[in-house]
């Protein structure tokens, strides 16, 4: 394109053509300018000519090309549709990412994601370690932010729990490991109205809280559970939101270690059979090696609990009354949080967990409740792999266990071993080992697009709606300070395909 044509375009964009006595002359000349551009297309897109006319009139010329112009406040803007840079088409399976904020990355501590029919809520610790909540409509990218008066230290236990109740109010509980209640709720649905609530239901039982969790019962009521007391002497407490206020759901704790142990739960998980299913281990001390006795209970209403054979369980559940699925001794390779319930094709509950085999290797096992008893089978056949864990503080898990799921005629057990995702496959009917294959996690799918600094890991939280969040951080450090503070990382929203 000649310099004369470039100058002509600039003049059109500015509202006056060279030699034109008025804007009207320029307007009459603009089609001539377009005709010249059509015959002599530019090699470089002049994007600055385009924006003002994008929302104005547009028509086809006689040769099928598109030209458009706008006459606004005496100015004429002209451009070619062919010169507009087209937005790149999304690749199949390529997730869309959206930055939310810069966040703390000194250690792994679970953030929270809640998605309702019309809004997205994200709870996190920002770059200054402050508890924060961001929210936006599902159909918009305009975020609303609020900062709450609580700051995380180095403890990976201090996860964030969030939920929205039936009235549309947001509830946030966070930053507690044997700490007094840290709880906020909105008053008008807007995150900017989050206000601290000093007491939820019983001040005496809210002085040493850990593992906050929100869930909903079969009727849709909001339930809040937590551990009261430290490891080895904790009680599991359940509250229910009733008439705008909280009260005890159970007259007694769900479980009580009688000052000798604590129950570490996974669940309750709603099953296809209409029951809530709960699995757990008993742990005698803060030493992670003292987990033992894989146990199970079920309930339809989270109030009345029973064993798998239908016999009632008195509350609080104590080790002597509990249904023990597998009497794994202490220091035999079973750890809390890795006893995960799921369901087979027939709707029967299965529990995936790990322990040492006869040769001393760490192996995955599956327990399934069958006609008269629990059946426990080995699901892996690893040679030379032994995860010897113990001590206090948050561990960097060498083995993480996912939810057992049905896949065709097989039962799939997803695990991550030494950072490598793997799917263990069992025959869905006999539980015979079929084999294993490489697994795929959301973090793996995002790895090519999100730069993760050396030594860090990519954390994700996924919601059933298809939305997720992702951020990089250093792994847990047994809840101890590090010598250096790393750079903050970007927290991203991952949109559904």
Coordinates of C-alpha atoms in Angstrom, one line a residue:
X1 CA 0.0 0.0 0.0
X2 CA 1.3 3.4 -0.9
X3 CA 2.0 6.1 1.7
X4 CA -0.7 8.2 0.0
X5 CA -3.3 5.5 0.8
X6 CA -2.1 5.2 4.4
X7 CA -2.5 9.0 4.7
X8 CA -5.9 8.7 3.1
X9 CA -7.0 6.1 5.7
X10 CA -5.7 8.3 8.5
X11 CA -7.6 11.2 7.2
X12 CA -10.8 9.2 6.9
X13 CA -10.4 8.1 10.5
X14 CA -9.8 11.7 11.5
X15 CA -12.8 13.0 9.7
X16 CA -11.3 14.9 6.7
X17 CA -10.0 13.7 3.4
X18 CA -7.1 15.6 1.8
X19 CA -8.7 18.4 -0.3
X20 CA -12.1 17.9 1.2
X21 CA -13.7 21.2 2.2
X22 CA -16.1 19.7 4.8
X23 CA -17.0 16.5 6.6
X24 CA -19.8 16.1 4.0
X25 CA -17.1 16.0 1.2
X26 CA -15.2 13.5 3.2
X27 CA -18.3 11.4 3.6
X28 CA -18.9 11.4 -0.1
X29 CA -15.2 10.5 -0.7
X30 CA -15.1 7.6 1.8
X31 CA -16.6 5.0 -0.6
X32 CA -13.9 6.1 -3.1
X33 CA -11.3 5.4 -0.4
X34 CA -12.8 2.0 0.2
X35 CA -12.8 1.2 -3.5
X36 CA -9.1 2.0 -3.6
X37 CA -8.4 -0.1 -0.5
X38 CA -10.4 -3.0 -2.0
X39 CA -8.3 -2.8 -5.2
X40 CA -5.0 -2.3 -3.2
X41 CA -5.5 -4.3 0.1
X42 CA -3.0 -3.3 2.9
X43 CA -0.4 -5.8 4.0
X44 CA -0.8 -4.6 7.5
X45 CA -4.1 -4.3 9.4
X46 CA -4.7 -0.8 10.5
X47 CA -6.7 -1.8 13.6
X48 CA -7.0 1.8 14.8
X49 CA -9.3 2.6 11.9
X50 CA -11.8 0.0 12.9
X51 CA -13.1 0.3 16.4
X52 CA -15.5 3.3 16.1
X53 CA -17.3 1.8 13.1
X54 CA -17.8 -1.7 14.5
X55 CA -21.1 -0.7 16.1
X56 CA -22.3 1.4 13.1
X57 CA -23.8 0.8 9.7
X58 CA -22.4 -1.9 7.5
X59 CA -23.2 -3.0 3.9
X60 CA -21.9 -5.2 1.1
X61 CA -20.3 -3.6 -1.9
X62 CA -21.1 -4.7 -5.4
X63 CA -18.2 -7.2 -5.4
X64 CA -19.3 -9.0 -2.2
X65 CA -16.7 -7.2 0.0
X66 CA -17.9 -5.6 3.2
X67 CA -17.4 -1.9 4.0
X68 CA -18.8 0.2 6.7
X69 CA -18.7 3.8 7.8
X70 CA -20.0 6.1 10.5
X71 CA -20.9 9.7 10.5
X72 CA -20.7 10.9 14.0
X73 CA -20.2 14.5 15.2
X74 CA -18.9 15.5 11.8
X75 CA -16.4 12.7 11.7
X76 CA -16.3 9.9 9.2
X77 CA -14.7 6.6 10.0
X78 CA -14.2 3.9 7.4
X79 CA -12.7 0.5 7.3
X80 CA -12.8 -3.0 5.8
X81 CA -14.4 -6.0 7.5
X82 CA -11.6 -8.1 6.1
X83 CA -9.1 -6.0 8.1
X84 CA -10.7 -6.7 11.4
X85 CA -8.6 -9.3 13.3
X86 CA -10.8 -12.3 14.0
X87 CA -10.9 -13.8 17.5
X88 CA -9.1 -17.1 17.5
X89 CA -11.4 -20.0 17.5
X90 CA -11.3 -22.1 20.6
X91 CA -9.7 -25.5 20.2
X92 CA -11.7 -28.6 21.1
X93 CA -11.0 -29.5 24.7
X94 CA -9.1 -26.2 25.3
X95 CA -10.3 -24.7 28.6
X96 CA -10.9 -20.9 28.7
X97 CA -9.0 -19.3 31.6
X98 CA -9.8 -16.0 33.4
X99 CA -7.5 -14.3 35.9
X100 CA -9.1 -13.6 39.3
X101 CA -6.3 -12.3 41.6
X102 CA -2.8 -12.8 42.8
X103 CA -2.6 -15.2 45.7
X104 CA -0.4 -16.6 48.4
X105 CA 1.8 -19.4 47.2
X106 CA 4.1 -20.2 50.2
X107 CA 2.3 -23.5 50.8
X108 CA -0.6 -25.6 49.7
X109 CA -3.8 -24.7 51.5
X110 CA -7.2 -25.6 50.0
X111 CA -9.2 -22.7 48.4
X112 CA -13.0 -22.9 47.8
X113 CA -15.3 -22.7 44.8
X114 CA -19.1 -22.5 44.9
X115 CA -21.2 -22.2 41.7
X116 CA -25.0 -21.5 41.9
X117 CA -27.5 -21.2 39.0
X118 CA -26.5 -17.6 38.5
X119 CA -23.2 -16.8 40.4
X120 CA -19.7 -17.9 41.0
X121 CA -18.0 -17.5 44.4
X122 CA -14.3 -18.1 45.0
X123 CA -12.6 -18.1 48.5
X124 CA -8.8 -17.7 48.7
X125 CA -5.9 -16.2 50.6
X126 CA -4.6 -13.2 48.6
X127 CA -0.9 -12.3 48.0
X128 CA -0.8 -10.7 51.4
X129 CA -2.3 -14.0 53.0
X130 CA -5.6 -12.3 53.7
X131 CA -8.8 -14.3 53.5
X132 CA -10.7 -13.0 50.4
X133 CA -13.8 -13.7 48.5
X134 CA -14.5 -12.9 44.9
X135 CA -17.8 -13.2 43.1
X136 CA -19.3 -12.6 39.6
X137 CA -22.4 -13.6 37.7
X138 CA -22.0 -16.7 35.5
X139 CA -22.7 -14.6 32.4
X140 CA -20.3 -11.8 33.1
X141 CA -16.6 -11.3 33.8
X142 CA -17.1 -8.4 36.3
X143 CA -15.8 -9.5 39.7
X144 CA -16.8 -8.2 43.1
X145 CA -14.1 -8.5 45.8
X146 CA -14.1 -8.4 49.6
X147 CA -11.3 -8.8 52.1
X148 CA -12.0 -10.4 55.5
X149 CA -10.1 -9.9 58.8
X150 CA -8.2 -13.2 58.9
X151 CA -4.7 -14.0 57.7
X152 CA -3.2 -17.5 57.0
X153 CA 0.1 -18.5 58.4
X154 CA 2.0 -21.6 57.2
X155 CA -0.5 -24.2 58.2
X156 CA -1.9 -26.3 55.3
X157 CA -4.8 -27.5 57.5
X158 CA -6.4 -24.0 57.3
X159 CA -8.7 -24.7 54.4
X160 CA -11.6 -22.5 53.3
X161 CA -15.1 -23.9 53.3
X162 CA -18.0 -22.0 51.6
X163 CA -21.7 -22.6 50.8
X164 CA -24.8 -20.8 49.7
X165 CA -28.0 -21.5 51.7
X166 CA -31.6 -21.8 50.4
X167 CA -32.1 -18.0 50.9
X168 CA -29.1 -17.1 48.8
X169 CA -26.8 -16.1 51.6
X170 CA -23.1 -17.0 51.5
X171 CA -21.4 -18.7 54.4
X172 CA -17.6 -18.8 54.8
X173 CA -15.6 -20.7 57.5
X174 CA -11.8 -20.8 57.2
X175 CA -8.3 -20.5 58.8
X176 CA -8.8 -22.9 61.7
X177 CA -6.5 -25.6 63.0
X178 CA -7.4 -26.1 66.7
X179 CA -8.4 -22.4 66.6
X180 CA -11.6 -20.5 67.7
X181 CA -14.4 -20.1 65.2
X182 CA -13.6 -17.9 62.1
X183 CA -17.0 -17.6 60.3
X184 CA -18.7 -15.0 58.1
X185 CA -22.0 -14.8 56.4
X186 CA -23.7 -12.3 54.1
X187 CA -26.8 -10.3 55.0
X188 CA -27.9 -9.3 51.5
X189 CA -26.4 -12.0 49.3
X190 CA -23.6 -9.6 48.2
X191 CA -20.1 -10.7 49.2
X192 CA -19.5 -7.1 50.4
X193 CA -22.0 -7.7 53.2
X194 CA -20.0 -10.6 54.7
X195 CA -19.8 -10.0 58.4
X196 CA -18.1 -12.0 61.2
X197 CA -20.3 -14.1 63.4
X198 CA -18.6 -14.7 66.8
X199 CA -20.6 -17.7 67.9
X200 CA -22.4 -20.3 65.7
X201 CA -24.3 -22.6 68.1
X202 CA -22.2 -23.4 71.2
X203 CA -19.4 -21.1 72.3
X204 CA -17.9 -23.7 74.6
X205 CA -17.4 -26.1 71.6
X206 CA -16.1 -23.5 69.2
X207 CA -12.7 -22.7 70.8
X208 CA -10.6 -25.4 69.1
X209 CA -12.0 -26.1 65.7
X210 CA -10.5 -27.9 62.6
X211 CA -11.7 -29.2 59.3
X212 CA -14.8 -27.0 58.7
X213 CA -17.2 -28.4 56.1
X214 CA -20.6 -27.4 54.7
X215 CA -23.0 -29.9 53.1
X216 CA -26.7 -30.2 52.6
X217 CA -29.0 -32.9 53.9
X218 CA -31.6 -34.8 51.8
X219 CA -34.1 -31.9 52.4
X220 CA -31.7 -29.2 51.3
X221 CA -30.9 -27.8 54.7
X222 CA -27.4 -26.4 55.2
X223 CA -25.2 -28.5 57.6
X224 CA -21.9 -27.5 59.1
X225 CA -19.5 -30.0 60.5
X226 CA -16.1 -29.6 62.2
X227 CA -13.8 -31.3 64.7
X228 CA -13.8 -30.0 68.2
X229 CA -10.5 -30.6 69.9
X230 CA -7.0 -31.7 68.8
X231 CA -5.8 -34.8 67.0
X232 CA -6.2 -37.8 69.3
X233 CA -8.8 -36.2 71.4
X234 CA -11.3 -34.7 69.0
X235 CA -15.2 -34.9 68.6
X236 CA -17.1 -34.5 65.4
X237 CA -19.8 -31.9 65.7
X238 CA -22.8 -31.2 63.3
X239 CA -24.8 -28.0 63.2
X240 CA -27.9 -27.2 61.1
X241 CA -29.1 -23.8 59.8
X242 CA -32.6 -23.5 61.0
X243 CA -34.8 -20.4 60.5
X244 CA -31.8 -18.1 59.8
X245 CA -29.8 -19.3 62.8
X246 CA -27.6 -22.3 63.7
X247 CA -28.4 -25.0 66.2
X248 CA -27.1 -28.5 67.0
X249 CA -28.2 -31.1 64.4
X250 CA -27.2 -33.9 66.8
X251 CA -27.7 -34.0 70.6
X252 CA -24.3 -35.7 70.9
X253 CA -21.2 -35.5 68.7
X254 CA -21.2 -37.9 65.7
X255 CA -18.0 -39.5 66.9
X256 CA -16.0 -39.4 70.1
X257 CA -12.5 -40.9 70.6
X258 CA -13.0 -40.8 74.4
X259 CA -9.8 -38.8 74.7
X260 CA -7.8 -41.7 73.2
X261 CA -8.2 -41.0 69.5
X262 CA -9.9 -39.0 66.8
X263 CA -12.0 -40.0 63.8
X264 CA -10.8 -38.7 60.5
X265 CA -13.7 -38.7 58.1
X266 CA -14.2 -38.7 54.3
X267 CA -17.8 -37.8 53.6
X268 CA -20.7 -38.0 54.2
X269 CA -21.1 -38.8 50.5
X270 CA -24.7 -39.0 49.0
X271 CA -25.1 -42.3 47.2
X272 CA -27.4 -43.5 44.4
X273 CA -29.3 -45.6 47.0
X274 CA -30.5 -42.5 48.9
X275 CA -28.1 -43.0 51.8
X276 CA -25.3 -40.8 53.0
X277 CA -22.1 -42.9 53.3
X278 CA -19.2 -42.2 55.6
X279 CA -15.8 -43.8 55.9
X280 CA -13.0 -42.9 58.4
X281 CA -9.9 -44.0 60.3
X282 CA -9.1 -43.7 63.9
X283 CA -5.9 -41.9 64.8
X284 CA -4.4 -42.1 68.3
X285 CA -2.0 -39.1 68.3
X286 CA -0.9 -36.2 66.0
X287 CA 1.6 -38.7 64.5
X288 CA 0.3 -39.6 61.1
X289 CA 1.5 -43.2 61.5
X290 CA -1.0 -43.9 64.2
X291 CA -4.0 -44.3 61.9
X292 CA -5.9 -47.6 62.3
X293 CA -9.2 -49.5 61.8
X294 CA -10.9 -48.4 58.6
X295 CA -14.6 -47.8 59.6
X296 CA -18.0 -47.1 58.0
X297 CA -21.5 -45.8 58.8
X298 CA -24.5 -44.7 56.8
X299 CA -27.6 -42.5 57.3
X300 CA -30.6 -41.2 55.4
X301 CA -31.0 -38.0 57.4
X302 CA -27.5 -37.4 59.0
X303 CA -29.2 -37.8 62.4
X304 CA -29.9 -41.5 62.7
X305 CA -26.8 -43.6 61.8
X306 CA -26.4 -47.3 61.3
X307 CA -24.0 -50.1 60.2
X308 CA -24.1 -51.6 56.8
X309 CA -26.3 -54.5 58.0
X310 CA -29.0 -52.0 59.2
X311 CA -28.3 -52.2 63.0
X312 CA -28.4 -48.9 64.7
X313 CA -25.3 -47.1 65.9
X314 CA -25.5 -45.2 69.2
X315 CA -24.2 -41.7 69.2
X316 CA -21.5 -40.7 69.7
X317 CA -19.9 -43.4 67.7
X318 CA -17.0 -44.9 69.6
X319 CA -14.4 -47.4 68.4
X320 CA -15.9 -50.2 70.4
X321 CA -19.3 -49.7 68.6
X322 CA -18.1 -48.8 65.1
X323 CA -18.3 -51.1 62.1
X324 CA -14.7 -51.9 61.2
X325 CA -14.3 -52.6 57.5
X326 CA -10.6 -53.6 57.8
X327 CA -8.8 -53.7 61.1
X328 CA -5.6 -52.2 59.8
X329 CA -3.1 -51.7 62.7
X330 CA -1.1 -48.6 63.5
X331 CA 2.0 -48.0 61.4
X332 CA 0.7 -50.3 58.6
X333 CA 0.5 -47.7 55.8
X334 CA -3.0 -46.3 56.1
X335 CA -3.5 -42.6 56.4
X336 CA -6.4 -40.2 57.0
X337 CA -8.1 -38.5 54.0
X338 CA -7.1 -41.4 51.7
X339 CA -10.1 -43.6 52.6
X340 CA -12.5 -42.6 49.8
X341 CA -16.0 -43.9 49.3
X342 CA -17.6 -44.4 45.9
X343 CA -20.1 -46.7 44.2
X344 CA -20.0 -49.6 41.7
X345 CA -22.5 -50.1 38.8
X346 CA -25.0 -51.8 41.1
X347 CA -24.9 -48.9 43.5
X348 CA -22.9 -50.8 46.2
X349 CA -20.6 -48.7 48.3
X350 CA -16.8 -49.3 47.7
X351 CA -14.0 -47.7 49.7
X352 CA -10.6 -47.1 48.2
X353 CA -7.6 -47.0 50.6
X354 CA -4.0 -48.1 50.9
X355 CA -1.9 -50.0 53.4
X356 CA 1.2 -52.2 53.3
X357 CA 1.1 -55.7 51.7
X358 CA 2.7 -58.8 53.1
X359 CA 6.0 -57.8 51.4
X360 CA 6.0 -54.3 53.0
X361 CA 5.1 -52.5 49.8
X362 CA 2.4 -49.8 49.8
X363 CA -0.6 -51.1 47.8
X364 CA -4.1 -49.8 46.9
X365 CA -7.0 -51.8 48.2
X366 CA -10.8 -51.7 47.7
X367 CA -13.4 -52.7 50.2
X368 CA -17.0 -53.5 49.0
X369 CA -20.0 -54.3 51.1
X370 CA -21.4 -57.5 49.6
X371 CA -24.2 -59.9 50.7
X372 CA -23.1 -60.7 54.2
X373 CA -19.8 -58.9 54.8
X374 CA -17.2 -56.5 53.6
X375 CA -14.8 -57.9 50.9
X376 CA -11.3 -56.4 50.7
X377 CA -9.2 -56.9 47.6
X378 CA -5.8 -55.6 46.5
X379 CA -6.2 -53.2 43.6
X380 CA -2.5 -52.5 42.7
X381 CA 0.6 -54.6 42.2
X382 CA 3.4 -52.2 42.8
X383 CA 7.0 -53.4 43.3
X384 CA 9.5 -51.5 45.5
X385 CA 7.1 -48.7 46.4
X386 CA 6.7 -48.0 50.1
X387 CA 5.4 -44.7 51.5
X388 CA 6.8 -44.6 55.0
X389 CA 5.1 -41.6 56.6
X390 CA 4.8 -40.3 60.1
X391 CA 5.3 -37.3 62.4
X392 CA 3.3 -34.2 62.9
X393 CA 2.1 -31.4 60.5
X394 CA 0.8 -31.5 57.0
X395 CA 2.5 -34.0 54.8
X396 CA 3.4 -33.8 51.1
X397 CA 1.4 -36.9 50.1
X398 CA 3.3 -39.4 47.9
X399 CA 0.0 -41.1 47.2
X400 CA -3.4 -39.5 46.8
X401 CA -6.7 -41.4 46.3
X402 CA -9.6 -40.3 44.2
X403 CA -13.3 -41.4 44.1
X404 CA -13.9 -44.9 42.8
X405 CA -16.2 -44.7 39.7
X406 CA -17.8 -47.0 37.2
X407 CA -16.4 -47.1 33.7
X408 CA -18.3 -49.5 31.4
X409 CA -17.9 -52.9 33.0
X410 CA -14.9 -51.8 35.0
X411 CA -14.4 -50.1 38.4
X412 CA -11.8 -47.3 38.0
X413 CA -9.7 -46.1 41.0
X414 CA -7.9 -42.8 40.2
X415 CA -4.7 -42.2 42.2
X416 CA -1.7 -39.9 42.0
X417 CA 1.6 -41.7 42.9
X418 CA 4.7 -39.6 43.2
X419 CA 3.0 -36.9 41.1
X420 CA 2.0 -39.3 38.3
X421 CA -1.8 -39.8 37.8
X422 CA -2.8 -43.4 37.3
X423 CA -6.1 -45.2 36.9
X424 CA -6.4 -48.7 38.5
X425 CA -8.9 -50.8 36.7
X426 CA -10.9 -53.7 38.3
X427 CA -13.6 -55.9 37.0
X428 CA -16.8 -54.3 38.1
X429 CA -18.4 -57.6 39.1
X430 CA -15.5 -59.8 40.5
X431 CA -13.1 -57.0 41.5
X432 CA -10.3 -58.9 39.7
X433 CA -7.4 -56.7 38.7
X434 CA -7.5 -55.7 35.0
X435 CA -4.4 -53.5 35.1
X436 CA -3.5 -49.8 35.2
X437 CA -3.1 -46.9 32.7
X438 CA -1.9 -43.3 32.8
X439 CA -4.5 -41.0 34.2
X440 CA -5.4 -37.5 33.2
X441 CA -6.1 -34.7 35.7
X442 CA -7.2 -31.2 35.1
X443 CA -3.8 -29.9 36.3
X444 CA -2.2 -32.0 33.5
X445 CA -4.5 -30.5 30.9
X446 CA -3.6 -27.0 32.1
X447 CA 0.1 -27.5 32.5
X448 CA 1.0 -26.4 28.9
X449 CA -0.8 -23.1 29.5
X450 CA -0.1 -22.2 33.1
X451 CA 3.5 -21.7 33.9
X452 CA 4.4 -23.3 37.2
X453 CA 7.6 -22.2 38.8
X454 CA 10.2 -24.8 39.7
X455 CA 9.4 -26.5 43.0
X456 CA 5.7 -25.5 42.9
X457 CA 2.6 -27.6 42.1
X458 CA -0.6 -26.7 40.2
X459 CA -3.6 -26.9 42.6
X460 CA -7.1 -27.2 41.3
X461 CA -10.6 -27.2 42.8
X462 CA -13.4 -28.5 40.5
X463 CA -17.1 -28.0 40.7
X464 CA -19.8 -30.3 39.3
X465 CA -21.0 -27.4 37.1
X466 CA -17.8 -27.8 35.1
X467 CA -16.1 -24.6 36.5
X468 CA -12.8 -24.9 38.3
X469 CA -10.1 -22.8 39.8
X470 CA -6.3 -23.3 39.5
X471 CA -3.3 -21.7 41.1
X472 CA 0.3 -22.7 41.7
X473 CA 2.0 -23.0 45.2
X474 CA 4.7 -24.7 47.0
X475 CA 3.8 -28.0 48.6
X476 CA 3.0 -28.4 52.3
X477 CA 5.9 -27.9 54.7
X478 CA 4.6 -29.7 57.8
X479 CA 3.0 -26.4 58.8
X480 CA 6.4 -24.8 59.4
X481 CA 7.7 -21.5 58.0
X482 CA 10.1 -21.5 55.0
X483 CA 13.3 -19.5 54.8
X484 CA 12.0 -17.5 51.8
X485 CA 8.7 -16.2 50.7
X486 CA 7.9 -17.0 47.1
X487 CA 6.3 -14.7 44.6
X488 CA 2.5 -14.6 44.6
X489 CA 0.8 -16.6 41.8
X490 CA -2.2 -15.9 39.6
X491 CA -5.5 -17.6 40.7
X492 CA -7.5 -18.4 37.6
X493 CA -11.1 -19.4 36.9
X494 CA -11.3 -22.4 34.5
X495 CA -14.5 -22.2 32.4
X496 CA -16.3 -25.3 31.1
X497 CA -15.6 -26.5 27.6

